[in-house]
PDB file of C-alpha atoms and ligand atoms in Angstrom:
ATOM      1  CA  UNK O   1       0.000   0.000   0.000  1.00 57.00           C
ATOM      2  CA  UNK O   2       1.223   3.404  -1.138  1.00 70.00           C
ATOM      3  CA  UNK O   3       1.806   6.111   1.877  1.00 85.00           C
ATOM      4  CA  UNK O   4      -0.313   9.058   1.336  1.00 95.00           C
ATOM      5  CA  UNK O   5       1.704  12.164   2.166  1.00 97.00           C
ATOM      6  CA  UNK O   6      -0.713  15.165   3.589  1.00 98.00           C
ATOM      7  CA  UNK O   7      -0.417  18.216   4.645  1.00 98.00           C
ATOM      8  CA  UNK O   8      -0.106  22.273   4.324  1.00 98.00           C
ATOM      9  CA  UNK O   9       0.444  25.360   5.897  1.00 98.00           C
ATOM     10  CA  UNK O  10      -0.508  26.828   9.247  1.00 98.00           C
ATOM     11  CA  UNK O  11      -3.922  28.445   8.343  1.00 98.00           C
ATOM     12  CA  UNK O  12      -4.836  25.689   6.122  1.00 98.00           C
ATOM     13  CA  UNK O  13      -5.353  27.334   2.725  1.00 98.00           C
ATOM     14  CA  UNK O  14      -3.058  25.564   1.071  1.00 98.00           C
ATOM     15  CA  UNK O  15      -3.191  22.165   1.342  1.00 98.00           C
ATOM     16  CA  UNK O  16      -1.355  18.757  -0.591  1.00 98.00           C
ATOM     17  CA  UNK O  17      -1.829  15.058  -1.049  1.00 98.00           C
ATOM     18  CA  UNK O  18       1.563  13.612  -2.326  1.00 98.00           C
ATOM     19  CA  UNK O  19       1.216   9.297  -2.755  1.00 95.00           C
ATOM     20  CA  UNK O  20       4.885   7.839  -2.489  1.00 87.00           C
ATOM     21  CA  UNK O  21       7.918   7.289  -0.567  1.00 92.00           C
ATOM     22  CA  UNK O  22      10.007  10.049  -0.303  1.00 97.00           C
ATOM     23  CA  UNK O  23      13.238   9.615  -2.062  1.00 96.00           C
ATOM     24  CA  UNK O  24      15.348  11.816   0.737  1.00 97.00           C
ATOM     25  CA  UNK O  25      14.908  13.472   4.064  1.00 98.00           C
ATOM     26  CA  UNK O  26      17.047  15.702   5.227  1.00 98.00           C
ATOM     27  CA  UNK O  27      17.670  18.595   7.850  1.00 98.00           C
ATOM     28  CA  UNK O  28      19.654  21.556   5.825  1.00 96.00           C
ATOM     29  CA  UNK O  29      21.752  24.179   8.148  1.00 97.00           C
ATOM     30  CA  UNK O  30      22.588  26.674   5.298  1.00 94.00           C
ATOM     31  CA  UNK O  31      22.164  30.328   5.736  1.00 94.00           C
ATOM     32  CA  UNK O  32      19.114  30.381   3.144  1.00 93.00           C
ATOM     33  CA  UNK O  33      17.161  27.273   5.873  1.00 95.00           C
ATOM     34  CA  UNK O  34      17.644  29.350   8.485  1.00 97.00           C
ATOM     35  CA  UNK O  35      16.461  33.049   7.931  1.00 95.00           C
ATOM     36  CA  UNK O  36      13.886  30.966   5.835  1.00 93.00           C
ATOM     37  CA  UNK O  37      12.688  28.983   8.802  1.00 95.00           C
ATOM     38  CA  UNK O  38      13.096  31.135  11.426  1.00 95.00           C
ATOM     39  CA  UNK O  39      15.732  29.484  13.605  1.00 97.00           C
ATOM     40  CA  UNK O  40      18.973  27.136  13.086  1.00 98.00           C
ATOM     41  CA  UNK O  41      17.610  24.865   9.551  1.00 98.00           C
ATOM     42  CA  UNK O  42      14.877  23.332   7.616  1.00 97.00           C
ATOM     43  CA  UNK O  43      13.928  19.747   7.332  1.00 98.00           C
ATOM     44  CA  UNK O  44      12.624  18.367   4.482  1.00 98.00           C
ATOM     45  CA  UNK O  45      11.186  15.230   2.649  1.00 98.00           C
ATOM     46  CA  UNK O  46      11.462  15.452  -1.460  1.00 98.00           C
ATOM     47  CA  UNK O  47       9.594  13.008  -3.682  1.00 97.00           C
ATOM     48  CA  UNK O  48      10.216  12.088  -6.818  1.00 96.00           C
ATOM     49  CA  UNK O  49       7.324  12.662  -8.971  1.00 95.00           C
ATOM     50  CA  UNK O  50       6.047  15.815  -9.135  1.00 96.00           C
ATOM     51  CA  UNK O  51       3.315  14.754 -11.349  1.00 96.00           C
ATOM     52  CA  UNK O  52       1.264  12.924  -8.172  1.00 96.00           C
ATOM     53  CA  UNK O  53       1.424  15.858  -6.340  1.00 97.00           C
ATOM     54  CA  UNK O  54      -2.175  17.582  -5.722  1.00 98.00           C
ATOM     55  CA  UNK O  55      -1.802  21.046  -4.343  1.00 97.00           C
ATOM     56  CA  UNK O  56      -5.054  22.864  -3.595  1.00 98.00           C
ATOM     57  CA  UNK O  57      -4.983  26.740  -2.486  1.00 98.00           C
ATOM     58  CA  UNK O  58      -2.971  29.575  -3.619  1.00 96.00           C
ATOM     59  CA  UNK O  59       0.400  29.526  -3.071  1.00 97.00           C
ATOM     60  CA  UNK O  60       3.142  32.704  -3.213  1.00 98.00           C
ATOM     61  CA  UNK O  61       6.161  31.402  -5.084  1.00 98.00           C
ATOM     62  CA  UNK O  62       9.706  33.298  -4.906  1.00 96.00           C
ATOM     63  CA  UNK O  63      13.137  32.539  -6.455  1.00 95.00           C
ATOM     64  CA  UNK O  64      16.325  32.363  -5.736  1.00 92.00           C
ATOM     65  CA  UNK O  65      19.526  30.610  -6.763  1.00 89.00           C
ATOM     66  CA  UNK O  66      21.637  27.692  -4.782  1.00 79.00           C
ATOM     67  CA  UNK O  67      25.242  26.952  -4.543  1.00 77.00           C
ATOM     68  CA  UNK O  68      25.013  25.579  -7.907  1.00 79.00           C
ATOM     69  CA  UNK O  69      23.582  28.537  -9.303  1.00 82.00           C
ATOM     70  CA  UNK O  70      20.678  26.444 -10.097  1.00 87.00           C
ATOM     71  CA  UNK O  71      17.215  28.441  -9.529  1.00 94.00           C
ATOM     72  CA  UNK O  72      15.200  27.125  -6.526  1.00 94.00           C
ATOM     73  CA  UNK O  73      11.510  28.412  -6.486  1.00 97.00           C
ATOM     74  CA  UNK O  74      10.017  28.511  -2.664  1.00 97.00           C
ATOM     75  CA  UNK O  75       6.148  28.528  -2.365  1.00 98.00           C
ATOM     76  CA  UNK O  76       4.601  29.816   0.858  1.00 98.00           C
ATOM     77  CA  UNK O  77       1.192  30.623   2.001  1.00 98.00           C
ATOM     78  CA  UNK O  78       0.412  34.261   1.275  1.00 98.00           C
ATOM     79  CA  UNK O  79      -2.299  34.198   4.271  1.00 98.00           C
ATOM     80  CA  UNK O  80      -0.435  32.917   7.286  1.00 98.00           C
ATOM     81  CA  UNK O  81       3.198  32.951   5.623  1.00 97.00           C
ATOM     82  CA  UNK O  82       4.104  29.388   6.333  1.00 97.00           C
ATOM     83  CA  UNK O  83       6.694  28.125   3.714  1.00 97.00           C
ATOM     84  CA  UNK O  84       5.260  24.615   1.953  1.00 98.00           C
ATOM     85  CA  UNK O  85       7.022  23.649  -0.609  1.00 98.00           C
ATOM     86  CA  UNK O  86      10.365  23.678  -3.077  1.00 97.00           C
ATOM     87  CA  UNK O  87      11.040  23.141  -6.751  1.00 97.00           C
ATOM     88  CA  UNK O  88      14.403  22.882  -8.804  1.00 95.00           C
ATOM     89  CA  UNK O  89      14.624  24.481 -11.841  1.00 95.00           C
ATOM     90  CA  UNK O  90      16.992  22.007 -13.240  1.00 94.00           C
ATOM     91  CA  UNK O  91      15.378  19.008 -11.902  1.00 94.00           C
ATOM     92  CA  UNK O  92      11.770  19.693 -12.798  1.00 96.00           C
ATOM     93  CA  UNK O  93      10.505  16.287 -11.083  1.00 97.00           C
ATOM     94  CA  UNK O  94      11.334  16.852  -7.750  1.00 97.00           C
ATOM     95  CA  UNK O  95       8.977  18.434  -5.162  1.00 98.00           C
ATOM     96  CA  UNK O  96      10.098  19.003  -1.641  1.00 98.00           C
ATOM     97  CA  UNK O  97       8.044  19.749   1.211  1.00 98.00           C
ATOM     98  CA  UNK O  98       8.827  21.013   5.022  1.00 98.00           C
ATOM     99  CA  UNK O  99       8.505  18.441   7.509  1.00 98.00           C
ATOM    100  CA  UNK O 100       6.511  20.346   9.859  1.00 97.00           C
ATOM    101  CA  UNK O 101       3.721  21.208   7.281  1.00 98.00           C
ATOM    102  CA  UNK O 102       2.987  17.349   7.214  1.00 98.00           C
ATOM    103  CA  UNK O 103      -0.173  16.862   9.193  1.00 98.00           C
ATOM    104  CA  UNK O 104       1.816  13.930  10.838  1.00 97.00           C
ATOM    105  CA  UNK O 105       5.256  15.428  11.320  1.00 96.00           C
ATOM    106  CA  UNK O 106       5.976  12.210  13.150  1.00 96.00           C
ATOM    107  CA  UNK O 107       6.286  10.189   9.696  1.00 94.00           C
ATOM    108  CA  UNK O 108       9.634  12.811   9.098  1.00 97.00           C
ATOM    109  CA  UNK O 109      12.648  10.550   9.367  1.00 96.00           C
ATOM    110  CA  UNK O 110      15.730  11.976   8.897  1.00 97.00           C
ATOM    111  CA  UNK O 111      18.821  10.611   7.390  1.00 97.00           C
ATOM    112  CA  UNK O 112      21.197  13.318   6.794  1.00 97.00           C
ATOM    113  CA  UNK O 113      21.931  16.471   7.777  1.00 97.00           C
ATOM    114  CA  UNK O 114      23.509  19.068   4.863  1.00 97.00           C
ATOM    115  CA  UNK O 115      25.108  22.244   5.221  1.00 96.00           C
ATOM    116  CA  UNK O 116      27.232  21.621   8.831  1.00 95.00           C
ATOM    117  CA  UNK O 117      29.154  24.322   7.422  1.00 96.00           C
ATOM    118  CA  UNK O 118      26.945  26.673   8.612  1.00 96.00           C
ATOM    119  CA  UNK O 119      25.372  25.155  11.753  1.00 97.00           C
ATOM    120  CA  UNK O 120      25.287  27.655  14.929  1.00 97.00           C
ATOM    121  CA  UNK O 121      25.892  26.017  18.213  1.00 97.00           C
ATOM    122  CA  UNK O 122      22.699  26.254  19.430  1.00 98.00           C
ATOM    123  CA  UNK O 123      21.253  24.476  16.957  1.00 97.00           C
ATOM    124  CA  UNK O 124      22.637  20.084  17.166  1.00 96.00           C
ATOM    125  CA  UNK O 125      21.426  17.900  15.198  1.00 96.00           C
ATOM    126  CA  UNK O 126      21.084  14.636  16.330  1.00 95.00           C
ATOM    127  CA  UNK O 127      24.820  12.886  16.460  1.00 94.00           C
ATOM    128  CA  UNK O 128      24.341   9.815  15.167  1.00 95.00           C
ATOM    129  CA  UNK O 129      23.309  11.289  11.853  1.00 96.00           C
ATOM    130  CA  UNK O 130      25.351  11.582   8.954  1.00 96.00           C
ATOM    131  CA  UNK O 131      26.661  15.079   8.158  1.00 96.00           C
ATOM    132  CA  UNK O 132      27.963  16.912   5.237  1.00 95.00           C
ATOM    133  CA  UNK O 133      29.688  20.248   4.693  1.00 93.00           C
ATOM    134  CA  UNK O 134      27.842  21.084   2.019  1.00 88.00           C
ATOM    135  CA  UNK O 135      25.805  19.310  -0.367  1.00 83.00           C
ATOM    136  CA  UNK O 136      26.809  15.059  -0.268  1.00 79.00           C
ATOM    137  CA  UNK O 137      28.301  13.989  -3.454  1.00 71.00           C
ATOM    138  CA  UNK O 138      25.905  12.768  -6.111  1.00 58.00           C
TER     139      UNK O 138
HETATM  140 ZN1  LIG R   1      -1.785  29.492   5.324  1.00 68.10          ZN
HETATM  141 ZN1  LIG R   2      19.331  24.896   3.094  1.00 68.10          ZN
END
């Protein structure tokens, strides 16, 4: 049986259904994560086929480039100004969401954390989980 996926942001006006198993999960500690989220970095779960994703509600999309120079699009909810979701430019098919817009933030597993570079002391991540400086290798 396929894992439904649901969730949105904090007023509830934008709202998505996403069937699959997440490809990764990740916590990210760059600077971008963190004036994004609020505090020390953003955790995310990004599927694979954009495609099954049903989004319902308006969302406010903004853009803005990576390391890579690669274009990353952010959508958020114009109402209550919760970000949702992330796109890649140059890899159309993916669709990331935040953890803690999943109506069961529980089903967030982590299995890396990206970006240590960047990390501020007050903000561990859990030790026994892989790290990376920046992005892993392919
Ligand atoms: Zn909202
Ligand atoms: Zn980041």
């Amino acid at each position: 049986m396929t894992e439904i996926f649901e969730g949105g942001c904090a007023c509830g006006a934008l709202r998505y259904k996403i069937p699959g198993d997440p490809v990764m999960q990740n916590h990210c500690q760059c600077r971008d994560c963190q004036q994004i989220s609020g505090t020390g970095h953003g955790s995310y779960l990004t599927f694979a086929r954009r495609e099954q994703v049903a989004l319902t509600g308006k969302a406010t999309e903004w853009h803005t480039a990576g390391d890579s120079g690669n274009q990353k699009t952010r959508g958020f909810c114009p109402t209550c100004g919760s970000p949702v979701y992330l796109t890649f430019a140059a890899q159309p098919d993916l669709f990331v969401i935040h953890a803690a817009s999943l109506d069961d933030p529980a089903s967030f597993t982590p299995q890396i954390s990206v970006y240590a570079s960047r990390s501020h002391a007050w903000d561990p991540i859990a030790e026994d989980l892989p790290k990376f400086d920046r992005m892993p290798p392919g």
